[in-house]
Short mmCIF file of C-alpha atoms and ligand atoms in Angstrom, two decimals:
data_model
loop_
_atom_site.label_atom_id
_atom_site.label_comp_id
_atom_site.label_asym_id
_atom_site.label_seq_id
_atom_site.Cartn_x
_atom_site.Cartn_y
_atom_site.Cartn_z
CA UNK A 1040 23.53 -13.03 -14.13
CA UNK A 1041 23.87 -14.81 -10.82
CA UNK A 1042 20.64 -15.92 -9.13
CA UNK A 1043 18.77 -15.54 -6.90
CA UNK A 1044 18.76 -11.75 -7.01
CA UNK A 1045 16.42 -8.97 -5.97
CA UNK A 1046 16.56 -6.47 -8.81
CA UNK A 1047 15.31 -2.92 -8.34
CA UNK A 1048 14.02 -1.36 -11.58
CA UNK A 1049 15.05 2.30 -11.34
CA UNK A 1050 12.91 3.47 -14.26
CA UNK A 1051 9.76 2.03 -12.66
CA UNK A 1052 10.65 3.41 -9.22
CA UNK A 1053 11.19 6.85 -10.74
CA UNK A 1054 7.72 6.74 -12.33
CA UNK A 1055 6.20 5.94 -8.92
CA UNK A 1056 8.19 8.75 -7.30
CA UNK A 1057 7.07 11.22 -9.95
CA UNK A 1058 3.45 10.55 -9.03
CA UNK A 1059 4.34 10.92 -5.35
CA UNK A 1060 6.03 14.26 -6.08
CA UNK A 1061 2.97 15.42 -8.03
CA UNK A 1062 0.70 14.63 -5.06
CA UNK A 1063 3.11 16.35 -2.70
CA UNK A 1064 3.27 19.48 -4.78
CA UNK A 1065 -0.43 19.85 -5.52
CA UNK A 1066 -1.71 18.82 -2.07
CA UNK A 1067 1.00 20.84 -0.32
CA UNK A 1068 1.93 17.92 1.92
CA UNK A 1069 5.16 16.26 2.93
CA UNK A 1070 6.03 12.72 1.95
CA UNK A 1071 8.45 10.31 3.65
CA UNK A 1072 9.65 6.85 2.64
CA UNK A 1073 8.69 4.19 5.20
CA UNK A 1074 11.96 2.26 5.15
CA UNK A 1075 10.30 -0.79 6.74
CA UNK A 1076 8.94 -1.50 3.21
CA UNK A 1077 12.09 -0.73 1.23
CA UNK A 1078 15.43 -0.37 2.97
CA UNK A 1079 17.64 -0.04 -0.10
CA UNK A 1080 20.33 2.56 0.70
CA UNK A 1081 21.94 2.34 -2.75
CA UNK A 1082 18.82 3.98 -4.19
CA UNK A 1083 18.30 6.59 -1.49
CA UNK A 1084 20.27 9.33 -3.32
CA UNK A 1085 17.81 9.08 -6.21
CA UNK A 1086 14.72 8.83 -3.95
CA UNK A 1087 15.88 11.84 -1.93
CA UNK A 1088 15.24 14.05 -4.99
CA UNK A 1089 11.50 13.38 -4.68
CA UNK A 1090 10.80 12.86 -0.99
CA UNK A 1091 11.19 14.81 2.27
CA UNK A 1092 12.93 12.11 4.28
CA UNK A 1093 12.34 8.71 5.84
CA UNK A 1094 10.25 7.26 8.62
CA UNK A 1095 11.76 4.54 10.77
CA UNK A 1096 10.41 1.69 12.87
CA UNK A 1097 13.22 1.94 15.38
CA UNK A 1098 16.83 2.83 15.99
CA UNK A 1099 18.50 0.92 13.13
CA UNK A 1100 16.22 2.26 10.43
CA UNK A 1101 16.60 5.78 11.86
CA UNK A 1102 20.38 5.37 11.76
CA UNK A 1103 20.17 4.20 8.15
CA UNK A 1104 17.97 7.18 7.28
CA UNK A 1105 20.51 9.53 8.87
CA UNK A 1106 23.52 7.88 7.20
CA UNK A 1107 22.12 7.29 3.72
CA UNK A 1108 19.04 9.42 3.07
CA UNK A 1109 19.31 12.58 5.12
CA UNK A 1110 16.57 15.19 5.21
CA UNK A 1111 13.88 14.54 7.87
CA UNK A 1112 13.90 11.37 9.96
CA UNK A 1113 10.71 10.39 11.76
CA UNK A 1114 10.30 7.38 13.99
CA UNK A 1115 7.41 5.43 15.48
CA UNK A 1116 7.40 2.17 17.44
CA UNK A 1117 4.74 0.61 19.68
CA UNK A 1118 7.20 1.19 22.55
CA UNK A 1119 10.83 2.25 22.97
CA UNK A 1120 13.47 0.92 25.29
CA UNK A 1121 15.58 3.39 27.30
CA UNK A 1122 18.65 2.72 25.18
CA UNK A 1123 16.71 3.05 21.95
CA UNK A 1124 15.19 6.36 22.94
CA UNK A 1125 18.58 7.69 23.94
CA UNK A 1126 19.97 6.78 20.50
CA UNK A 1127 16.94 8.13 18.67
CA UNK A 1128 17.16 11.46 20.46
CA UNK A 1129 20.57 11.95 18.85
CA UNK A 1130 19.36 11.05 15.36
CA UNK A 1131 15.91 12.45 14.87
CA UNK A 1132 13.74 15.45 15.59
CA UNK A 1133 10.41 13.69 15.08
CA UNK A 1134 9.56 11.02 17.64
CA UNK A 1135 6.07 9.50 17.74
CA UNK A 1136 4.79 7.75 20.85
CA UNK A 1137 2.15 5.07 20.98
CA UNK A 1138 0.68 5.54 24.41
CA UNK A 1139 0.21 7.94 27.32
CA UNK A 1140 2.53 5.79 29.42
CA UNK A 1141 5.42 6.03 26.92
CA UNK A 1142 4.90 9.79 26.69
CA UNK A 1143 4.89 10.06 30.47
CA UNK A 1144 8.06 8.08 30.74
CA UNK A 1145 10.13 9.74 28.03
CA UNK A 1146 8.87 13.30 27.76
CA UNK A 1147 11.00 14.57 30.67
CA UNK A 1148 14.13 13.12 29.01
CA UNK A 1149 13.84 14.63 25.54
CA UNK A 1150 14.10 18.31 24.86
CA UNK A 1151 13.49 20.29 21.67
CA UNK A 1152 11.95 17.41 19.71
CA UNK A 1153 8.80 17.36 17.62
CA UNK A 1154 6.75 14.93 19.65
CA UNK A 1155 3.90 12.97 18.11
CA UNK A 1156 1.16 10.77 19.50
CA UNK A 1157 -0.27 7.93 17.46
CA UNK A 1158 -4.01 7.58 17.81
CA UNK A 1159 -6.34 4.70 17.06
CA UNK A 1160 -9.20 6.46 15.28
CA UNK A 1161 -11.15 3.20 14.95
CA UNK A 1162 -11.32 3.68 11.20
CA UNK A 1163 -9.23 1.60 8.82
CA UNK A 1164 -9.03 0.29 5.28
CA UNK A 1165 -6.96 -2.86 4.91
CA UNK A 1166 -7.41 -4.75 1.65
CA UNK A 1167 -5.12 -7.73 2.24
CA UNK A 1168 -4.44 -10.32 4.89
CA UNK A 1169 -7.71 -9.98 6.83
CA UNK A 1170 -6.79 -8.37 10.15
CA UNK A 1171 -3.10 -9.31 9.82
CA UNK A 1172 -2.23 -5.80 8.64
CA UNK A 1173 -5.22 -3.89 10.04
CA UNK A 1174 -3.89 -1.37 12.59
CA UNK A 1175 -7.36 -0.84 14.10
CA UNK A 1176 -8.23 -4.55 14.44
CA UNK A 1177 -9.83 -5.62 17.73
CA UNK A 1178 -7.21 -5.63 20.51
CA UNK A 1179 -4.77 -3.72 18.28
CA UNK A 1180 -1.71 -2.49 20.20
CA UNK A 1181 -1.34 0.53 17.91
CA UNK A 1182 -2.33 4.00 18.97
CA UNK A 1183 -4.16 5.70 21.80
CA UNK A 1184 -7.94 5.54 21.76
CA UNK A 1185 -10.08 8.65 21.98
CA UNK A 1186 -11.12 8.14 25.60
CA UNK A 1187 -7.50 8.64 26.71
CA UNK A 1188 -6.68 11.68 24.59
CA UNK A 1189 -8.01 14.48 26.82
CA UNK A 1190 -5.49 13.70 29.54
CA UNK A 1191 -2.42 14.05 27.26
CA UNK A 1192 0.06 16.92 27.68
CA UNK A 1193 -1.02 18.66 24.48
CA UNK A 1194 1.26 21.64 25.05
CA UNK A 1195 4.18 19.27 24.24
CA UNK A 1196 2.56 17.47 21.30
CA UNK A 1197 3.47 18.65 17.80
CA UNK A 1198 1.99 15.91 15.60
CA UNK A 1199 -1.10 13.72 15.58
CA UNK A 1200 -0.24 10.42 13.90
CA UNK A 1201 -2.79 8.01 12.41
CA UNK A 1202 -1.61 5.02 10.38
CA UNK A 1203 -4.74 3.06 9.47
CA UNK A 1204 -4.45 1.97 5.83
CA UNK A 1205 -2.95 -1.09 4.18
CA UNK A 1206 -2.83 -1.28 0.39
CA UNK A 1207 -5.78 1.12 0.21
CA UNK A 1208 -6.12 1.01 -3.59
CA UNK A 1209 -8.58 3.86 -4.06
CA UNK A 1210 -8.78 7.40 -2.69
CA UNK A 1211 -11.54 6.26 -0.30
CA UNK A 1212 -9.07 5.24 2.42
CA UNK A 1213 -7.15 8.53 2.53
CA UNK A 1214 -10.30 10.63 2.22
CA UNK A 1215 -12.11 8.48 4.81
CA UNK A 1216 -9.25 8.92 7.27
CA UNK A 1217 -9.29 12.70 6.85
CA UNK A 1218 -13.10 12.74 7.21
CA UNK A 1219 -12.79 10.69 10.41
CA UNK A 1220 -10.13 13.00 11.85
CA UNK A 1221 -12.23 16.01 10.89
CA UNK A 1222 -15.48 14.68 12.36
CA UNK A 1223 -14.26 12.86 15.46
CA UNK A 1224 -10.86 14.33 16.34
CA UNK A 1225 -11.14 17.99 15.28
CA UNK A 1226 -10.61 19.24 18.84
CA UNK A 1227 -7.20 17.49 18.92
CA UNK A 1228 -6.19 18.48 15.38
CA UNK A 1229 -6.70 22.08 16.50
CA UNK A 1230 -4.06 21.57 19.20
CA UNK A 1231 -1.24 20.31 16.97
CA UNK A 1232 0.94 21.72 14.19
CA UNK A 1233 1.07 18.63 11.99
CA UNK A 1234 -0.96 15.54 11.14
CA UNK A 1235 0.80 12.40 9.89
CA UNK A 1236 -1.55 10.17 7.88
CA UNK A 1237 0.75 7.12 8.02
CA UNK A 1238 1.22 4.78 5.06
CA UNK A 1239 -0.95 2.45 3.03
CA UNK A 1240 -2.11 5.13 0.53
CA UNK A 1241 -1.60 2.88 -2.51
CA UNK A 1242 -1.65 5.72 -5.02
CA UNK A 1243 0.51 4.05 -7.65
CA UNK A 1244 -2.20 1.47 -8.28
CA UNK A 1245 -3.95 2.09 -11.62
CA UNK A 1246 -7.35 2.28 -9.85
CA UNK A 1247 -6.33 5.07 -7.47
CA UNK A 1248 -7.73 8.49 -8.44
CA UNK A 1249 -5.37 11.01 -6.85
CA UNK A 1250 -7.58 14.04 -7.51
CA UNK A 1251 -10.07 13.55 -4.61
CA UNK A 1252 -7.15 12.75 -2.32
CA UNK A 1253 -5.35 15.97 -3.25
CA UNK A 1254 -8.53 18.04 -2.85
CA UNK A 1255 -9.26 16.55 0.59
CA UNK A 1256 -5.72 17.02 1.90
CA UNK A 1257 -5.74 20.66 0.77
CA UNK A 1258 -9.13 21.34 2.38
CA UNK A 1259 -8.01 19.71 5.64
CA UNK A 1260 -4.74 21.65 5.74
CA UNK A 1261 -6.54 24.90 5.11
CA UNK A 1262 -9.29 24.26 7.68
CA UNK A 1263 -6.88 23.47 10.51
CA UNK A 1264 -3.73 25.30 9.44
CA UNK A 1265 -1.68 22.12 9.94
CA UNK A 1266 1.11 20.51 7.97
CA UNK A 1267 0.07 17.14 6.49
CA UNK A 1268 2.61 14.32 6.24
CA UNK A 1269 2.23 11.00 4.39
CA UNK A 1270 4.65 8.12 5.00
CA UNK A 1271 4.01 5.46 2.36
CA UNK A 1272 6.31 2.54 1.73
CA UNK A 1273 4.93 -0.15 -0.57
CA UNK A 1274 3.35 2.09 -3.18
CA UNK A 1275 6.62 3.93 -3.85
CA UNK A 1276 8.20 0.72 -5.13
CA UNK A 1277 5.04 -1.01 -6.36
CA UNK A 1278 5.64 -3.13 -9.48
CA UNK A 1279 9.17 -1.81 -9.63
CA UNK A 1280 11.47 -4.78 -9.15
CA UNK A 1281 11.90 -8.50 -9.34
CA UNK A 1282 13.11 -11.61 -7.61
CA UNK A 1283 15.06 -13.44 -10.32
CA UNK A 1284 15.60 -17.11 -9.63
CA UNK A 1285 16.69 -20.19 -11.58
CA UNK A 1286 15.04 -23.58 -11.99
CA UNK A 1287 17.34 -26.20 -10.47
CA UNK A 1288 15.11 -29.23 -11.03
CA UNK A 1289 11.70 -30.28 -12.28
CA UNK A 1290 10.04 -32.58 -9.78
CA UNK A 1291 7.06 -34.78 -10.69
CA UNK A 1292 4.33 -35.81 -8.26
CA UNK A 1293 1.77 -37.76 -10.33
CA UNK A 1294 0.44 -35.31 -12.92
CA UNK A 1295 1.78 -32.30 -11.04
CA UNK A 1296 5.07 -30.75 -12.15
CA UNK A 1297 6.95 -28.64 -9.65
CA UNK A 1298 9.82 -26.34 -10.63
CA UNK A 1299 12.32 -26.37 -7.77
CA UNK A 1300 13.99 -22.97 -7.59
CA UNK A 1301 17.33 -21.78 -6.23
CA UNK A 1302 15.30 -19.53 -3.92
CA UNK A 1303 12.52 -19.95 -1.40
CA UNK A 1304 9.01 -18.55 -1.05
CA UNK A 1305 9.33 -18.79 2.71
CA UNK A 1306 12.78 -17.15 2.96
CA UNK A 1307 12.63 -14.63 0.11
CA UNK A 1308 8.93 -13.76 -0.42
CA UNK A 1309 7.59 -14.31 3.11
CA UNK A 1310 4.51 -12.11 2.64
CA UNK A 1311 3.21 -14.56 0.05
CA UNK A 1312 2.79 -17.24 2.71
CA UNK A 1313 1.95 -14.76 5.49
CA UNK A 1314 -1.07 -13.52 3.52
CA UNK A 1315 -2.18 -17.05 2.72
CA UNK A 1316 -1.20 -16.47 -0.94
CA UNK A 1317 -3.24 -13.28 -1.43
CA UNK A 1318 0.09 -11.74 -2.48
CA UNK A 1319 0.94 -14.48 -5.01
CA UNK A 1320 3.23 -12.71 -7.53
CA UNK A 1321 3.10 -12.85 -11.30
CA UNK A 1322 5.95 -14.36 -13.30
CA UNK A 1323 7.21 -12.46 -16.34
CA UNK A 1324 6.35 -14.37 -19.52
CA UNK A 1325 3.97 -16.76 -17.73
CA UNK A 1326 0.25 -16.68 -16.90
CA UNK A 1327 -1.87 -17.56 -13.91
CA UNK A 1328 -4.83 -18.20 -16.24
CA UNK A 1329 -4.52 -21.91 -16.79
CA UNK A 1330 -7.27 -21.88 -19.42
CA UNK A 1331 -5.03 -19.82 -21.68
CA UNK A 1332 -4.09 -22.26 -24.45
CA UNK A 1333 -1.00 -20.25 -25.44
CA UNK A 1334 0.58 -21.28 -22.13
CA UNK A 1335 -0.07 -25.06 -21.99
CA UNK A 1336 2.84 -26.08 -19.72
CA UNK A 1337 1.78 -25.85 -16.09
CA UNK A 1338 4.10 -25.82 -13.06
CA UNK A 1339 3.97 -25.11 -9.37
CA UNK A 1340 6.89 -23.07 -8.03
CA UNK A 1341 8.75 -24.77 -5.16
CA UNK A 1342 11.31 -23.37 -2.76
CA UNK A 1343 14.50 -25.22 -1.86
CA UNK A 1344 13.89 -25.46 1.91
CA UNK A 1345 12.58 -28.41 3.89
CA UNK A 1346 9.26 -26.74 4.76
CA UNK A 1347 6.36 -28.50 3.03
CA UNK A 1348 4.55 -25.19 2.65
CA UNK A 1349 7.49 -23.51 0.92
CA UNK A 1350 5.81 -23.40 -2.50
CA UNK A 1351 3.14 -21.50 -4.40
CA UNK A 1352 0.13 -23.81 -4.52
CA UNK A 1353 -1.47 -22.34 -7.67
CA UNK A 1354 0.21 -23.27 -10.95
CA UNK A 1355 1.64 -20.94 -13.60
CA UNK A 1356 1.31 -21.59 -17.32
CA UNK A 1357 4.36 -21.32 -19.62
CA UNK A 1358 4.59 -21.36 -23.42
CA UNK A 1359 7.35 -23.98 -23.45
CA UNK A 1360 8.33 -26.73 -21.01
CA UNK A 1361 10.60 -25.53 -18.20
CA UNK A 1362 14.06 -27.01 -17.80
CA UNK A 1363 16.94 -26.74 -15.36
CA UNK A 1364 18.72 -23.40 -15.77
CA UNK A 1365 15.65 -21.43 -16.92
CA UNK A 1366 15.19 -18.08 -15.21
CA UNK A 1367 11.97 -17.34 -13.32
CA UNK A 1368 11.27 -13.64 -12.77
CA UNK A 1369 8.76 -12.91 -10.00
CA UNK A 1370 7.37 -9.39 -10.37
CA UNK A 1371 6.56 -6.75 -7.72
CA UNK A 1372 9.27 -8.00 -5.35
CA UNK A 1373 10.58 -4.75 -3.86
CA UNK A 1374 8.05 -4.03 -1.10
CA UNK A 1375 8.38 -6.01 2.14
CA UNK A 1376 10.51 -8.75 0.50
CA UNK A 1377 14.27 -8.50 1.20
CA UNK A 1378 13.59 -6.50 4.38
CA UNK A 1379 11.98 -9.66 5.78
CA UNK A 1380 14.11 -12.42 4.26
CA UNK A 1381 15.75 -15.19 6.28
CA UNK A 1382 18.49 -17.80 5.94
CA UNK A 1383 16.35 -20.71 7.19
CA UNK A 1384 18.00 -24.02 6.17
CA UNK A 1385 21.15 -22.03 5.43
CA UNK A 1386 19.44 -20.80 2.28
CA UNK A 1387 21.67 -18.19 0.61
CA UNK A 1388 20.36 -14.64 0.60
CA UNK A 1389 19.73 -13.25 -2.91
CA UNK A 1390 22.07 -10.64 -4.37
CA UNK A 1391 20.82 -7.05 -4.15
CA UNK A 1392 20.97 -5.52 -7.61
CA UNK A 1393 19.85 -2.53 -9.65
CA UNK A 1394 18.55 -2.40 -13.21
CA UNK A 1395 19.54 1.12 -14.24
CA UNK A 1396 17.58 3.26 -16.68
CA UNK A 1397 20.25 2.76 -19.37
CA UNK A 1398 19.85 -1.03 -19.08
CA UNK A 1399 22.99 -1.54 -17.00
CA UNK A 1400 22.80 -4.31 -14.38
CA UNK A 1401 24.67 -3.55 -11.16
CA UNK A 1402 25.04 -5.89 -8.19
CA UNK A 1403 25.30 -3.73 -5.08
CA UNK A 1404 25.60 -6.44 -2.44
CA UNK A 1405 26.22 -10.17 -2.26
CA UNK A 1406 25.96 -12.51 0.71
CA UNK A 1407 27.68 -15.72 1.62
CA UNK A 1408 28.34 -18.33 4.26
CA UNK A 1409 29.81 -15.72 6.64
CA UNK A 1410 26.48 -13.85 6.74
CA UNK A 1411 24.64 -17.06 7.60
CA UNK A 1412 27.18 -18.05 10.23
CA UNK A 1413 27.10 -14.66 11.95
CA UNK A 1414 23.32 -14.80 12.14
CA UNK A 1415 23.53 -18.05 14.09
CA UNK A 1416 26.23 -16.83 16.43
CA UNK A 1417 29.24 -18.30 14.64
C1 PLP B 969 3.46 3.46 11.11
C2 PLP B 969 3.58 3.06 9.69
N1 PLP B 969 3.85 3.99 8.76
C3 PLP B 969 3.98 3.68 7.44
C4 PLP B 969 3.84 2.37 7.01
C5 PLP B 969 4.03 2.06 5.55
O1 PLP B 969 2.89 1.50 5.00
P1 PLP B 969 2.82 1.06 3.48
O2 PLP B 969 4.07 0.38 3.10
O3 PLP B 969 1.64 0.14 3.44
O4 PLP B 969 2.59 2.30 2.67
C6 PLP B 969 3.54 1.36 7.94
C7 PLP B 969 3.36 -0.04 7.53
O5 PLP B 969 3.16 -0.94 8.28
C8 PLP B 969 3.42 1.71 9.31
O6 PLP B 969 3.19 0.78 10.26
#
């Protein structure tokens, strides 16, 4: 196979979706794919069997949801431009606003839409990246705080939206959010028809007990008579795909050996650097436990760009010495990877590929010089 390539593992994605469908069915809630985490239209026909639609971060993702996924399309952004709102009004029935001022501005222009307001409930569970991904961090620009809610035009508001979790790996985040809404925002929940609990419910993690989550969603729905919507992204494709790269040289710096790859941490796995290596991925067939004597050959993984920091600073252990041409398979590379990649240094973008359940390998998109040139105005 040609490298580098992002490879979606359909069997693993289906397992994640089956758990999502089980939650949906037993909790009686809706579930949308947040396409910001995984914009992979070639797999939307299969995902559509399990989910109720997509949630977009703006016009382009909404257009992609309409063209390739269908079903419901929801959208939220911290603010919309006039042109964006005009386009969105043609594509989607569910538009969430971030602030009283955006509502004020756009409400008169949109008719017959399910309008939502995002709130900042000042409760959050964010397990990675410090405050980098914490929607309720101090000075957060996300959501309207409680002191501004009374003045909203509630007769026009269909959905209360609260996205406050990031990789919340136990039920405590989801349950805590519902408890917070129940205790502190009950008077507003009573005025709407639906509550959207955002994403970050990391229910495909082995440590996540879905039973208390299901029980709490059901109790909340029944108490308020509202529809409950979840819009996860990452967990739906968690541990369900790879970035496959090749070693193109072994560089020595004193005792340190660095495998130079035909890919880049900075361009192709940007969250790894963004989270200060909290998201360091595993490599199939290697270990990060350098005391493991079965894997005595230790290497750092280096990207092919000019940026000094374009490498993973903790070594991996391999059973045999690495050599040029060896494949390196980084795991869990579907969420927030290719949606954020760049062509810095003219680095080629990886192929987009699918590993089908029958073992077939299918490349669905390749990129070349023309893609790079267009991005820089050529
Ligand atoms: C508004 C909103 N909804 C859903 C998501 C998806 O979250 P996750 O991929 O962590 O499940 C995000 C992530 O940033 C978000 O901002």
